Amino acid sequence: MTEAFDEQPLPFLLDEAPATIPVSGKQPSYIADHRQRLRARFMAGGPHAVPEYELLELVLFRAIPRRDVKPLARALMDRFGDFNRVVTASEARLRDISGVGDAVITEFKIVEAAAHRMARARIMQQHVLSSWDALLDYCHTTMAHRETEQFRVLYLDRKNNLIGDEEQARGTVDHVPVYPREVVKRALELNASAVILVHNHPSGDPTPSQADIEMTSQINAACDALEVTLHDHLIIGKSRELSFRAEGYL
C-alpha cells in the first residue's frame, strides 16, 4: 500500500473544502510545509515512523488537496478507534463525519481494496497448511472489521493449494445464513478436495455459538458423504481468531 505517494489529487467536492479557502489558487504554505515534512518522515522511516492518525492524514492528502486534514483525521480516529476501522467503515457511517464526502470515501476504499488484494495474493495457489500465518493475516484483513457477519469458503486441491476463495453468504450483526449443500456443491464444481470455512463475529469475540457448532457439524457431515475434507472452521474476531480444529470442535 506504499507504492506511490506522488499525488494526482482526485477532484474534490465543494463540501469538503471550507468556504474560507478558495477552491482554486495556491495551497497555504503552512499546509504545504506540514505535508512535505510528514511525507519525508514517512518515506525515511516507513509506516512505524508515524502514528496512525498521521498515516490517515497521508491518505486524506489525496482527497482534500488544500485543507488542513489533521482535525478530520482526529475526528475519524475518535469515532472509529484505529486506522483499520476507519478505512473499512461503511460508506453510510463515514458520511456521518463532517468533512467526509465522495473523494475521501473513494480513497479509503482504494486503500481497503489494495490491502485485500495484497493479502490474497500471498495465499492464492499456495500450500495453505504451510502458509497458515499468511492465511490468518488475509482473513483478519478482509473480515475482522466488518460490521455484519460474512461467511467465506476456501477451496483446496489435492495438494492443499488454495484454488478458490468465495463469499458464500452475508448476514446481520449476529447471524449469517449458511447452506451446507451449497458449500459441498461448489467444492465439486471446483474439483476441490478440501475446504476451510471462515466467518467473522462483528462483536469481536470469536467464541462459537451453538448455531456455529451445529452448522459446522452439518457441513462436516455433507463433506464426509462426498469425500471432501473439512480442514477447519475459523471464526475471526477483532484481534484474534478461533480454530475449530485447535479447540477440539472438529
JSON list of C-alpha atoms in Angstrom, two decimals:
[
{"chain": "A", "resi": 1, "resn": "MET", "atom": "CA", "xyz": [0.00, 0.00, 0.00]},
{"chain": "A", "resi": 2, "resn": "THR", "atom": "CA", "xyz": [3.03, 2.26, -0.13]},
{"chain": "A", "resi": 3, "resn": "GLU", "atom": "CA", "xyz": [3.71, 2.02, -3.83]},
{"chain": "A", "resi": 4, "resn": "ALA", "atom": "CA", "xyz": [3.07, 5.63, -4.79]},
{"chain": "A", "resi": 5, "resn": "PHE", "atom": "CA", "xyz": [2.67, 8.82, -2.83]},
{"chain": "A", "resi": 6, "resn": "ASP", "atom": "CA", "xyz": [3.11, 11.22, -5.77]},
{"chain": "A", "resi": 7, "resn": "GLU", "atom": "CA", "xyz": [-0.23, 12.98, -5.84]},
{"chain": "A", "resi": 8, "resn": "GLN", "atom": "CA", "xyz": [-2.61, 13.47, -8.68]},
{"chain": "A", "resi": 9, "resn": "PRO", "atom": "CA", "xyz": [-5.47, 14.58, -6.44]},
{"chain": "A", "resi": 10, "resn": "LEU", "atom": "CA", "xyz": [-8.97, 13.46, -7.19]},
{"chain": "A", "resi": 11, "resn": "PRO", "atom": "CA", "xyz": [-11.45, 16.23, -7.94]},
{"chain": "A", "resi": 12, "resn": "PHE", "atom": "CA", "xyz": [-12.94, 17.07, -4.59]},
{"chain": "A", "resi": 13, "resn": "LEU", "atom": "CA", "xyz": [-16.37, 18.23, -3.66]},
{"chain": "A", "resi": 14, "resn": "LEU", "atom": "CA", "xyz": [-17.06, 21.77, -2.51]},
{"chain": "A", "resi": 15, "resn": "ASP", "atom": "CA", "xyz": [-18.50, 20.42, 0.72]},
{"chain": "A", "resi": 16, "resn": "GLU", "atom": "CA", "xyz": [-15.05, 19.04, 1.53]},
{"chain": "A", "resi": 17, "resn": "ALA", "atom": "CA", "xyz": [-13.35, 22.45, 1.44]},
{"chain": "A", "resi": 18, "resn": "PRO", "atom": "CA", "xyz": [-14.22, 25.25, 3.85]},
{"chain": "A", "resi": 19, "resn": "ALA", "atom": "CA", "xyz": [-15.62, 28.45, 2.40]},
{"chain": "A", "resi": 20, "resn": "THR", "atom": "CA", "xyz": [-12.70, 30.46, 3.76]},
{"chain": "A", "resi": 21, "resn": "ILE", "atom": "CA", "xyz": [-10.25, 28.67, 1.43]},
{"chain": "A", "resi": 22, "resn": "PRO", "atom": "CA", "xyz": [-10.87, 29.22, -2.27]},
{"chain": "A", "resi": 23, "resn": "VAL", "atom": "CA", "xyz": [-11.31, 26.17, -4.44]},
{"chain": "A", "resi": 24, "resn": "SER", "atom": "CA", "xyz": [-8.72, 27.50, -6.86]},
{"chain": "A", "resi": 25, "resn": "GLY", "atom": "CA", "xyz": [-5.43, 29.15, -6.00]},
{"chain": "A", "resi": 26, "resn": "LYS", "atom": "CA", "xyz": [-2.21, 28.25, -4.21]},
{"chain": "A", "resi": 27, "resn": "GLN", "atom": "CA", "xyz": [-2.23, 25.94, -1.23]},
{"chain": "A", "resi": 28, "resn": "PRO", "atom": "CA", "xyz": [-1.48, 27.82, 2.04]},
{"chain": "A", "resi": 29, "resn": "SER", "atom": "CA", "xyz": [2.22, 27.49, 2.88]},
{"chain": "A", "resi": 30, "resn": "TYR", "atom": "CA", "xyz": [1.69, 26.06, 6.36]},
{"chain": "A", "resi": 31, "resn": "ILE", "atom": "CA", "xyz": [-0.32, 23.19, 4.89]},
{"chain": "A", "resi": 32, "resn": "ALA", "atom": "CA", "xyz": [2.21, 22.54, 2.13]},
{"chain": "A", "resi": 33, "resn": "ASP", "atom": "CA", "xyz": [5.10, 22.57, 4.65]},
{"chain": "A", "resi": 34, "resn": "HIS", "atom": "CA", "xyz": [3.32, 20.18, 7.00]},
{"chain": "A", "resi": 35, "resn": "ARG", "atom": "CA", "xyz": [2.52, 17.78, 4.18]},
{"chain": "A", "resi": 36, "resn": "GLN", "atom": "CA", "xyz": [6.08, 17.85, 2.90]},
{"chain": "A", "resi": 37, "resn": "ARG", "atom": "CA", "xyz": [7.52, 17.16, 6.36]},
{"chain": "A", "resi": 38, "resn": "LEU", "atom": "CA", "xyz": [5.07, 14.34, 7.02]},
{"chain": "A", "resi": 39, "resn": "ARG", "atom": "CA", "xyz": [5.74, 12.66, 3.68]},
{"chain": "A", "resi": 40, "resn": "ALA", "atom": "CA", "xyz": [9.50, 12.96, 4.23]},
{"chain": "A", "resi": 41, "resn": "ARG", "atom": "CA", "xyz": [9.26, 11.40, 7.70]},
{"chain": "A", "resi": 42, "resn": "PHE", "atom": "CA", "xyz": [7.11, 8.58, 6.37]},
{"chain": "A", "resi": 43, "resn": "MET", "atom": "CA", "xyz": [9.41, 7.82, 3.44]},
{"chain": "A", "resi": 44, "resn": "ALA", "atom": "CA", "xyz": [12.51, 7.94, 5.66]},
{"chain": "A", "resi": 45, "resn": "GLY", "atom": "CA", "xyz": [11.16, 5.82, 8.48]},
{"chain": "A", "resi": 46, "resn": "GLY", "atom": "CA", "xyz": [8.32, 3.82, 7.00]},
{"chain": "A", "resi": 47, "resn": "PRO", "atom": "CA", "xyz": [4.86, 3.29, 8.49]},
{"chain": "A", "resi": 48, "resn": "HIS", "atom": "CA", "xyz": [6.21, 2.83, 12.01]},
{"chain": "A", "resi": 49, "resn": "ALA", "atom": "CA", "xyz": [7.67, 6.35, 11.94]},
{"chain": "A", "resi": 50, "resn": "VAL", "atom": "CA", "xyz": [4.22, 7.95, 12.04]},
{"chain": "A", "resi": 51, "resn": "PRO", "atom": "CA", "xyz": [1.25, 7.40, 14.38]},
{"chain": "A", "resi": 52, "resn": "GLU", "atom": "CA", "xyz": [-1.98, 6.09, 12.91]},
{"chain": "A", "resi": 53, "resn": "TYR", "atom": "CA", "xyz": [-3.70, 9.47, 12.67]},
{"chain": "A", "resi": 54, "resn": "GLU", "atom": "CA", "xyz": [-0.81, 10.78, 10.56]},
{"chain": "A", "resi": 55, "resn": "LEU", "atom": "CA", "xyz": [-0.96, 7.73, 8.31]},
{"chain": "A", "resi": 56, "resn": "LEU", "atom": "CA", "xyz": [-4.61, 8.63, 7.89]},
{"chain": "A", "resi": 57, "resn": "GLU", "atom": "CA", "xyz": [-3.58, 12.20, 7.04]},
{"chain": "A", "resi": 58, "resn": "LEU", "atom": "CA", "xyz": [-1.37, 10.86, 4.24]},
{"chain": "A", "resi": 59, "resn": "VAL", "atom": "CA", "xyz": [-4.40, 9.17, 2.71]},
{"chain": "A", "resi": 60, "resn": "LEU", "atom": "CA", "xyz": [-6.56, 12.27, 3.17]},
{"chain": "A", "resi": 61, "resn": "PHE", "atom": "CA", "xyz": [-3.96, 14.47, 1.41]},
{"chain": "A", "resi": 62, "resn": "ARG", "atom": "CA", "xyz": [-5.01, 13.00, -1.92]},
{"chain": "A", "resi": 63, "resn": "ALA", "atom": "CA", "xyz": [-8.71, 13.53, -1.39]},
{"chain": "A", "resi": 64, "resn": "ILE", "atom": "CA", "xyz": [-8.50, 17.04, 0.11]},
{"chain": "A", "resi": 65, "resn": "PRO", "atom": "CA", "xyz": [-5.65, 18.93, -1.60]},
{"chain": "A", "resi": 66, "resn": "ARG", "atom": "CA", "xyz": [-5.95, 22.40, 0.00]},
{"chain": "A", "resi": 67, "resn": "ARG", "atom": "CA", "xyz": [-7.13, 21.95, 3.56]},
{"chain": "A", "resi": 68, "resn": "ASP", "atom": "CA", "xyz": [-5.60, 21.06, 6.91]},
{"chain": "A", "resi": 69, "resn": "VAL", "atom": "CA", "xyz": [-6.79, 17.47, 7.29]},
{"chain": "A", "resi": 70, "resn": "LYS", "atom": "CA", "xyz": [-5.43, 16.86, 10.79]},
{"chain": "A", "resi": 71, "resn": "PRO", "atom": "CA", "xyz": [-8.76, 17.73, 12.51]},
{"chain": "A", "resi": 72, "resn": "LEU", "atom": "CA", "xyz": [-10.61, 15.36, 10.18]},
{"chain": "A", "resi": 73, "resn": "ALA", "atom": "CA", "xyz": [-8.08, 12.59, 10.80]},
{"chain": "A", "resi": 74, "resn": "ARG", "atom": "CA", "xyz": [-8.52, 13.07, 14.56]},
{"chain": "A", "resi": 75, "resn": "ALA", "atom": "CA", "xyz": [-12.31, 13.05, 14.25]},
{"chain": "A", "resi": 76, "resn": "LEU", "atom": "CA", "xyz": [-12.23, 9.81, 12.26]},
{"chain": "A", "resi": 77, "resn": "MET", "atom": "CA", "xyz": [-9.88, 8.17, 14.77]},
{"chain": "A", "resi": 78, "resn": "ASP", "atom": "CA", "xyz": [-12.07, 9.30, 17.66]},
{"chain": "A", "resi": 79, "resn": "ARG", "atom": "CA", "xyz": [-15.17, 7.85, 16.02]},
{"chain": "A", "resi": 80, "resn": "PHE", "atom": "CA", "xyz": [-13.80, 4.53, 14.75]},
{"chain": "A", "resi": 81, "resn": "GLY", "atom": "CA", "xyz": [-10.83, 3.82, 17.02]},
{"chain": "A", "resi": 82, "resn": "ASP", "atom": "CA", "xyz": [-7.99, 2.93, 14.66]},
{"chain": "A", "resi": 83, "resn": "PHE", "atom": "CA", "xyz": [-6.77, 3.19, 11.06]},
{"chain": "A", "resi": 84, "resn": "ASN", "atom": "CA", "xyz": [-8.17, -0.18, 10.02]},
{"chain": "A", "resi": 85, "resn": "ARG", "atom": "CA", "xyz": [-11.65, 0.57, 11.29]},
{"chain": "A", "resi": 86, "resn": "VAL", "atom": "CA", "xyz": [-11.63, 3.95, 9.53]},
{"chain": "A", "resi": 87, "resn": "VAL", "atom": "CA", "xyz": [-10.80, 2.65, 6.05]},
{"chain": "A", "resi": 88, "resn": "THR", "atom": "CA", "xyz": [-13.12, -0.35, 6.37]},
{"chain": "A", "resi": 89, "resn": "ALA", "atom": "CA", "xyz": [-16.08, 1.58, 7.80]},
{"chain": "A", "resi": 90, "resn": "SER", "atom": "CA", "xyz": [-19.24, 1.59, 5.75]},
{"chain": "A", "resi": 91, "resn": "GLU", "atom": "CA", "xyz": [-19.97, 4.50, 3.45]},
{"chain": "A", "resi": 92, "resn": "ALA", "atom": "CA", "xyz": [-23.05, 5.42, 5.50]},
{"chain": "A", "resi": 93, "resn": "ARG", "atom": "CA", "xyz": [-21.08, 5.66, 8.76]},
{"chain": "A", "resi": 94, "resn": "LEU", "atom": "CA", "xyz": [-18.26, 7.62, 7.13]},
{"chain": "A", "resi": 95, "resn": "ARG", "atom": "CA", "xyz": [-20.72, 10.18, 5.81]},
{"chain": "A", "resi": 96, "resn": "ASP", "atom": "CA", "xyz": [-21.78, 10.89, 9.38]},
{"chain": "A", "resi": 97, "resn": "ILE", "atom": "CA", "xyz": [-18.43, 12.64, 9.89]},
{"chain": "A", "resi": 98, "resn": "SER", "atom": "CA", "xyz": [-18.42, 16.30, 8.87]},
{"chain": "A", "resi": 99, "resn": "GLY", "atom": "CA", "xyz": [-15.95, 16.85, 6.03]},
{"chain": "A", "resi": 100, "resn": "VAL", "atom": "CA", "xyz": [-16.20, 13.35, 4.56]},
{"chain": "A", "resi": 101, "resn": "GLY", "atom": "CA", "xyz": [-17.54, 13.21, 1.02]},
{"chain": "A", "resi": 102, "resn": "ASP", "atom": "CA", "xyz": [-17.16, 11.12, -2.12]},
{"chain": "A", "resi": 103, "resn": "ALA", "atom": "CA", "xyz": [-13.45, 11.82, -2.64]},
{"chain": "A", "resi": 104, "resn": "VAL", "atom": "CA", "xyz": [-12.49, 10.79, 0.90]},
{"chain": "A", "resi": 105, "resn": "ILE", "atom": "CA", "xyz": [-14.61, 7.64, 0.78]},
{"chain": "A", "resi": 106, "resn": "THR", "atom": "CA", "xyz": [-13.11, 6.70, -2.60]},
{"chain": "A", "resi": 107, "resn": "GLU", "atom": "CA", "xyz": [-9.56, 6.99, -1.22]},
{"chain": "A", "resi": 108, "resn": "PHE", "atom": "CA", "xyz": [-10.42, 4.86, 1.80]},
{"chain": "A", "resi": 109, "resn": "LYS", "atom": "CA", "xyz": [-11.99, 2.16, -0.33]},
{"chain": "A", "resi": 110, "resn": "ILE", "atom": "CA", "xyz": [-8.96, 2.12, -2.66]},
{"chain": "A", "resi": 111, "resn": "VAL", "atom": "CA", "xyz": [-6.72, 1.54, 0.37]},
{"chain": "A", "resi": 112, "resn": "GLU", "atom": "CA", "xyz": [-9.04, -1.19, 1.64]},
{"chain": "A", "resi": 113, "resn": "ALA", "atom": "CA", "xyz": [-9.17, -2.94, -1.75]},
{"chain": "A", "resi": 114, "resn": "ALA", "atom": "CA", "xyz": [-5.38, -2.77, -2.11]},
{"chain": "A", "resi": 115, "resn": "ALA", "atom": "CA", "xyz": [-4.90, -4.33, 1.32]},
{"chain": "A", "resi": 116, "resn": "HIS", "atom": "CA", "xyz": [-7.31, -7.15, 0.47]},
{"chain": "A", "resi": 117, "resn": "ARG", "atom": "CA", "xyz": [-5.65, -7.89, -2.86]},
{"chain": "A", "resi": 118, "resn": "MET", "atom": "CA", "xyz": [-2.14, -7.87, -1.45]},
{"chain": "A", "resi": 119, "resn": "ALA", "atom": "CA", "xyz": [-3.12, -10.21, 1.39]},
{"chain": "A", "resi": 120, "resn": "ARG", "atom": "CA", "xyz": [-4.98, -12.50, -1.02]},
{"chain": "A", "resi": 121, "resn": "ALA", "atom": "CA", "xyz": [-2.04, -12.67, -3.41]},
{"chain": "A", "resi": 122, "resn": "ARG", "atom": "CA", "xyz": [0.08, -14.16, -0.63]},
{"chain": "A", "resi": 123, "resn": "ILE", "atom": "CA", "xyz": [-2.15, -17.22, -0.31]},
{"chain": "A", "resi": 124, "resn": "MET", "atom": "CA", "xyz": [-3.69, -17.95, -3.72]},
{"chain": "A", "resi": 125, "resn": "GLN", "atom": "CA", "xyz": [-2.18, -21.05, -5.33]},
{"chain": "A", "resi": 126, "resn": "GLN", "atom": "CA", "xyz": [-0.09, -21.56, -2.20]},
{"chain": "A", "resi": 127, "resn": "HIS", "atom": "CA", "xyz": [0.06, -24.58, 0.09]},
{"chain": "A", "resi": 128, "resn": "VAL", "atom": "CA", "xyz": [-2.34, -23.34, 2.72]},
{"chain": "A", "resi": 129, "resn": "LEU", "atom": "CA", "xyz": [-1.33, -25.56, 5.62]},
{"chain": "A", "resi": 130, "resn": "SER", "atom": "CA", "xyz": [2.29, -24.39, 5.34]},
{"chain": "A", "resi": 131, "resn": "SER", "atom": "CA", "xyz": [1.22, -20.75, 4.84]},
{"chain": "A", "resi": 132, "resn": "TRP", "atom": "CA", "xyz": [-1.13, -20.66, 7.80]},
{"chain": "A", "resi": 133, "resn": "ASP", "atom": "CA", "xyz": [0.06, -17.31, 9.18]},
{"chain": "A", "resi": 134, "resn": "ALA", "atom": "CA", "xyz": [-0.47, -15.67, 5.78]},
{"chain": "A", "resi": 135, "resn": "LEU", "atom": "CA", "xyz": [-3.95, -17.19, 5.64]},
{"chain": "A", "resi": 136, "resn": "LEU", "atom": "CA", "xyz": [-4.81, -15.79, 9.06]},
{"chain": "A", "resi": 137, "resn": "ASP", "atom": "CA", "xyz": [-3.47, -12.38, 8.05]},
{"chain": "A", "resi": 138, "resn": "TYR", "atom": "CA", "xyz": [-5.70, -12.44, 4.98]},
{"chain": "A", "resi": 139, "resn": "CYS", "atom": "CA", "xyz": [-8.78, -13.43, 6.98]},
{"chain": "A", "resi": 140, "resn": "HIS", "atom": "CA", "xyz": [-8.19, -10.68, 9.52]},
{"chain": "A", "resi": 141, "resn": "THR", "atom": "CA", "xyz": [-7.53, -8.09, 6.81]},
{"chain": "A", "resi": 142, "resn": "THR", "atom": "CA", "xyz": [-10.73, -8.88, 4.94]},
{"chain": "A", "resi": 143, "resn": "MET", "atom": "CA", "xyz": [-13.11, -9.76, 7.75]},
{"chain": "A", "resi": 144, "resn": "ALA", "atom": "CA", "xyz": [-12.05, -8.59, 11.23]},
{"chain": "A", "resi": 145, "resn": "HIS", "atom": "CA", "xyz": [-13.53, -5.10, 10.94]},
{"chain": "A", "resi": 146, "resn": "ARG", "atom": "CA", "xyz": [-16.74, -5.87, 9.11]},
{"chain": "A", "resi": 147, "resn": "GLU", "atom": "CA", "xyz": [-19.93, -4.64, 10.78]},
{"chain": "A", "resi": 148, "resn": "THR", "atom": "CA", "xyz": [-22.02, -7.64, 9.70]},
{"chain": "A", "resi": 149, "resn": "GLU", "atom": "CA", "xyz": [-21.29, -11.35, 9.53]},
{"chain": "A", "resi": 150, "resn": "GLN", "atom": "CA", "xyz": [-19.76, -12.80, 6.39]},
{"chain": "A", "resi": 151, "resn": "PHE", "atom": "CA", "xyz": [-19.24, -16.48, 5.61]},
{"chain": "A", "resi": 152, "resn": "ARG", "atom": "CA", "xyz": [-16.43, -17.48, 3.25]},
{"chain": "A", "resi": 153, "resn": "VAL", "atom": "CA", "xyz": [-15.27, -20.84, 1.97]},
{"chain": "A", "resi": 154, "resn": "LEU", "atom": "CA", "xyz": [-11.68, -21.53, 0.96]},
{"chain": "A", "resi": 155, "resn": "TYR", "atom": "CA", "xyz": [-11.38, -24.41, -1.52]},
{"chain": "A", "resi": 156, "resn": "LEU", "atom": "CA", "xyz": [-8.22, -26.52, -1.73]},
{"chain": "A", "resi": 157, "resn": "ASP", "atom": "CA", "xyz": [-6.97, -29.03, -4.29]},
{"chain": "A", "resi": 158, "resn": "ARG", "atom": "CA", "xyz": [-5.43, -32.43, -3.56]},
{"chain": "A", "resi": 159, "resn": "LYS", "atom": "CA", "xyz": [-2.08, -30.80, -2.68]},
{"chain": "A", "resi": 160, "resn": "ASN", "atom": "CA", "xyz": [-3.80, -28.36, -0.30]},
{"chain": "A", "resi": 161, "resn": "ASN", "atom": "CA", "xyz": [-3.13, -25.44, -2.62]},
{"chain": "A", "resi": 162, "resn": "LEU", "atom": "CA", "xyz": [-5.80, -22.74, -2.44]},
{"chain": "A", "resi": 163, "resn": "ILE", "atom": "CA", "xyz": [-7.81, -22.74, -5.67]},
{"chain": "A", "resi": 164, "resn": "GLY", "atom": "CA", "xyz": [-10.88, -20.79, -4.61]},
{"chain": "A", "resi": 165, "resn": "ASP", "atom": "CA", "xyz": [-11.85, -18.12, -2.11]},
{"chain": "A", "resi": 166, "resn": "GLU", "atom": "CA", "xyz": [-15.55, -17.30, -2.24]},
{"chain": "A", "resi": 167, "resn": "GLU", "atom": "CA", "xyz": [-18.07, -15.44, -0.17]},
{"chain": "A", "resi": 168, "resn": "GLN", "atom": "CA", "xyz": [-20.99, -17.78, 0.35]},
{"chain": "A", "resi": 169, "resn": "ALA", "atom": "CA", "xyz": [-23.28, -15.56, 2.39]},
{"chain": "A", "resi": 170, "resn": "ARG", "atom": "CA", "xyz": [-23.71, -12.27, 4.23]},
{"chain": "A", "resi": 171, "resn": "GLY", "atom": "CA", "xyz": [-25.89, -11.69, 7.21]},
{"chain": "A", "resi": 172, "resn": "THR", "atom": "CA", "xyz": [-26.66, -9.39, 10.11]},
{"chain": "A", "resi": 173, "resn": "VAL", "atom": "CA", "xyz": [-24.56, -8.34, 13.08]},
{"chain": "A", "resi": 174, "resn": "ASP", "atom": "CA", "xyz": [-25.04, -11.75, 14.72]},
{"chain": "A", "resi": 175, "resn": "HIS", "atom": "CA", "xyz": [-26.27, -14.21, 12.09]},
{"chain": "A", "resi": 176, "resn": "VAL", "atom": "CA", "xyz": [-25.42, -15.37, 8.61]},
{"chain": "A", "resi": 177, "resn": "PRO", "atom": "CA", "xyz": [-27.44, -17.98, 6.66]},
{"chain": "A", "resi": 178, "resn": "VAL", "atom": "CA", "xyz": [-25.32, -20.93, 5.53]},
{"chain": "A", "resi": 179, "resn": "TYR", "atom": "CA", "xyz": [-26.43, -23.87, 3.37]},
{"chain": "A", "resi": 180, "resn": "PRO", "atom": "CA", "xyz": [-24.23, -26.98, 3.68]},
{"chain": "A", "resi": 181, "resn": "ARG", "atom": "CA", "xyz": [-25.44, -28.32, 0.32]},
{"chain": "A", "resi": 182, "resn": "GLU", "atom": "CA", "xyz": [-24.20, -25.18, -1.46]},
{"chain": "A", "resi": 183, "resn": "VAL", "atom": "CA", "xyz": [-20.76, -25.45, 0.16]},
{"chain": "A", "resi": 184, "resn": "VAL", "atom": "CA", "xyz": [-20.31, -29.04, -0.99]},
{"chain": "A", "resi": 185, "resn": "LYS", "atom": "CA", "xyz": [-21.87, -28.43, -4.41]},
{"chain": "A", "resi": 186, "resn": "ARG", "atom": "CA", "xyz": [-19.34, -25.67, -5.10]},
{"chain": "A", "resi": 187, "resn": "ALA", "atom": "CA", "xyz": [-16.48, -27.89, -3.92]},
{"chain": "A", "resi": 188, "resn": "LEU", "atom": "CA", "xyz": [-17.48, -30.48, -6.52]},
{"chain": "A", "resi": 189, "resn": "GLU", "atom": "CA", "xyz": [-17.73, -27.81, -9.23]},
{"chain": "A", "resi": 190, "resn": "LEU", "atom": "CA", "xyz": [-14.17, -26.66, -8.47]},
{"chain": "A", "resi": 191, "resn": "ASN", "atom": "CA", "xyz": [-12.92, -30.25, -8.13]},
{"chain": "A", "resi": 192, "resn": "ALA", "atom": "CA", "xyz": [-11.76, -29.30, -4.62]},
{"chain": "A", "resi": 193, "resn": "SER", "atom": "CA", "xyz": [-10.59, -31.99, -2.23]},
{"chain": "A", "resi": 194, "resn": "ALA", "atom": "CA", "xyz": [-10.82, -29.95, 0.95]},
{"chain": "A", "resi": 195, "resn": "VAL", "atom": "CA", "xyz": [-12.39, -26.79, 2.35]},
{"chain": "A", "resi": 196, "resn": "ILE", "atom": "CA", "xyz": [-11.78, -24.31, 5.14]},
{"chain": "A", "resi": 197, "resn": "LEU", "atom": "CA", "xyz": [-14.75, -22.37, 6.50]},
{"chain": "A", "resi": 198, "resn": "VAL", "atom": "CA", "xyz": [-14.26, -18.80, 7.69]},
{"chain": "A", "resi": 199, "resn": "HIS", "atom": "CA", "xyz": [-16.67, -16.33, 9.21]},
{"chain": "A", "resi": 200, "resn": "ASN", "atom": "CA", "xyz": [-16.39, -13.25, 11.39]},
{"chain": "A", "resi": 201, "resn": "HIS", "atom": "CA", "xyz": [-18.02, -12.13, 14.62]},
{"chain": "A", "resi": 202, "resn": "PRO", "atom": "CA", "xyz": [-18.62, -8.35, 14.50]},
{"chain": "A", "resi": 203, "resn": "SER", "atom": "CA", "xyz": [-18.87, -8.36, 18.30]},
{"chain": "A", "resi": 204, "resn": "GLY", "atom": "CA", "xyz": [-15.12, -9.03, 18.34]},
{"chain": "A", "resi": 205, "resn": "ASP", "atom": "CA", "xyz": [-15.42, -12.24, 20.40]},
{"chain": "A", "resi": 206, "resn": "PRO", "atom": "CA", "xyz": [-14.64, -15.33, 18.28]},
{"chain": "A", "resi": 207, "resn": "THR", "atom": "CA", "xyz": [-16.21, -17.78, 20.72]},
{"chain": "A", "resi": 208, "resn": "PRO", "atom": "CA", "xyz": [-18.51, -20.05, 18.66]},
{"chain": "A", "resi": 209, "resn": "SER", "atom": "CA", "xyz": [-22.25, -20.01, 19.27]},
{"chain": "A", "resi": 210, "resn": "GLN", "atom": "CA", "xyz": [-24.29, -23.19, 19.43]},
{"chain": "A", "resi": 211, "resn": "ALA", "atom": "CA", "xyz": [-25.56, -22.34, 15.94]},
{"chain": "A", "resi": 212, "resn": "ASP", "atom": "CA", "xyz": [-21.94, -22.10, 14.69]},
{"chain": "A", "resi": 213, "resn": "ILE", "atom": "CA", "xyz": [-21.17, -25.53, 16.14]},
{"chain": "A", "resi": 214, "resn": "GLU", "atom": "CA", "xyz": [-24.29, -27.15, 14.68]},
{"chain": "A", "resi": 215, "resn": "MET", "atom": "CA", "xyz": [-23.75, -25.59, 11.25]},
{"chain": "A", "resi": 216, "resn": "THR", "atom": "CA", "xyz": [-20.14, -26.80, 11.19]},
{"chain": "A", "resi": 217, "resn": "SER", "atom": "CA", "xyz": [-21.25, -30.31, 12.11]},
{"chain": "A", "resi": 218, "resn": "GLN", "atom": "CA", "xyz": [-23.79, -30.31, 9.27]},
{"chain": "A", "resi": 219, "resn": "ILE", "atom": "CA", "xyz": [-21.21, -29.15, 6.72]},
{"chain": "A", "resi": 220, "resn": "ASN", "atom": "CA", "xyz": [-18.71, -31.71, 8.00]},
{"chain": "A", "resi": 221, "resn": "ALA", "atom": "CA", "xyz": [-21.27, -34.50, 7.53]},
{"chain": "A", "resi": 222, "resn": "ALA", "atom": "CA", "xyz": [-22.07, -33.29, 4.00]},
{"chain": "A", "resi": 223, "resn": "CYS", "atom": "CA", "xyz": [-18.35, -33.16, 3.16]},
{"chain": "A", "resi": 224, "resn": "ASP", "atom": "CA", "xyz": [-17.73, -36.65, 4.55]},
{"chain": "A", "resi": 225, "resn": "ALA", "atom": "CA", "xyz": [-20.51, -38.06, 2.37]},
{"chain": "A", "resi": 226, "resn": "LEU", "atom": "CA", "xyz": [-18.72, -36.83, -0.75]},
{"chain": "A", "resi": 227, "resn": "GLU", "atom": "CA", "xyz": [-15.14, -37.44, 0.42]},
{"chain": "A", "resi": 228, "resn": "VAL", "atom": "CA", "xyz": [-14.32, -33.75, 0.78]},
{"chain": "A", "resi": 229, "resn": "THR", "atom": "CA", "xyz": [-12.18, -32.90, 3.82]},
{"chain": "A", "resi": 230, "resn": "LEU", "atom": "CA", "xyz": [-13.19, -30.11, 6.15]},
{"chain": "A", "resi": 231, "resn": "HIS", "atom": "CA", "xyz": [-9.81, -28.92, 7.42]},
{"chain": "A", "resi": 232, "resn": "ASP", "atom": "CA", "xyz": [-11.04, -26.23, 9.77]},
{"chain": "A", "resi": 233, "resn": "HIS", "atom": "CA", "xyz": [-13.59, -23.57, 10.59]},
{"chain": "A", "resi": 234, "resn": "LEU", "atom": "CA", "xyz": [-12.08, -20.24, 11.59]},
{"chain": "A", "resi": 235, "resn": "ILE", "atom": "CA", "xyz": [-14.03, -17.57, 13.44]},
{"chain": "A", "resi": 236, "resn": "ILE", "atom": "CA", "xyz": [-12.41, -14.16, 13.08]},
{"chain": "A", "resi": 237, "resn": "GLY", "atom": "CA", "xyz": [-12.74, -11.66, 15.92]},
{"chain": "A", "resi": 238, "resn": "LYS", "atom": "CA", "xyz": [-11.40, -8.12, 16.17]},
{"chain": "A", "resi": 239, "resn": "SER", "atom": "CA", "xyz": [-7.95, -9.07, 17.44]},
{"chain": "A", "resi": 240, "resn": "ARG", "atom": "CA", "xyz": [-7.83, -12.87, 17.47]},
{"chain": "A", "resi": 241, "resn": "GLU", "atom": "CA", "xyz": [-9.31, -15.91, 15.78]},
{"chain": "A", "resi": 242, "resn": "LEU", "atom": "CA", "xyz": [-10.63, -19.26, 16.93]},
{"chain": "A", "resi": 243, "resn": "SER", "atom": "CA", "xyz": [-9.88, -22.55, 15.16]},
{"chain": "A", "resi": 244, "resn": "PHE", "atom": "CA", "xyz": [-12.49, -25.30, 15.48]},
{"chain": "A", "resi": 245, "resn": "ARG", "atom": "CA", "xyz": [-9.75, -27.86, 14.83]},
{"chain": "A", "resi": 246, "resn": "ALA", "atom": "CA", "xyz": [-7.44, -26.48, 17.54]},
{"chain": "A", "resi": 247, "resn": "GLU", "atom": "CA", "xyz": [-10.28, -26.14, 20.06]},
{"chain": "A", "resi": 248, "resn": "GLY", "atom": "CA", "xyz": [-11.49, -29.73, 19.53]},
{"chain": "A", "resi": 249, "resn": "TYR", "atom": "CA", "xyz": [-14.77, -28.97, 17.76]},
{"chain": "A", "resi": 250, "resn": "LEU", "atom": "CA", "xyz": [-13.58, -30.95, 14.70]}
]
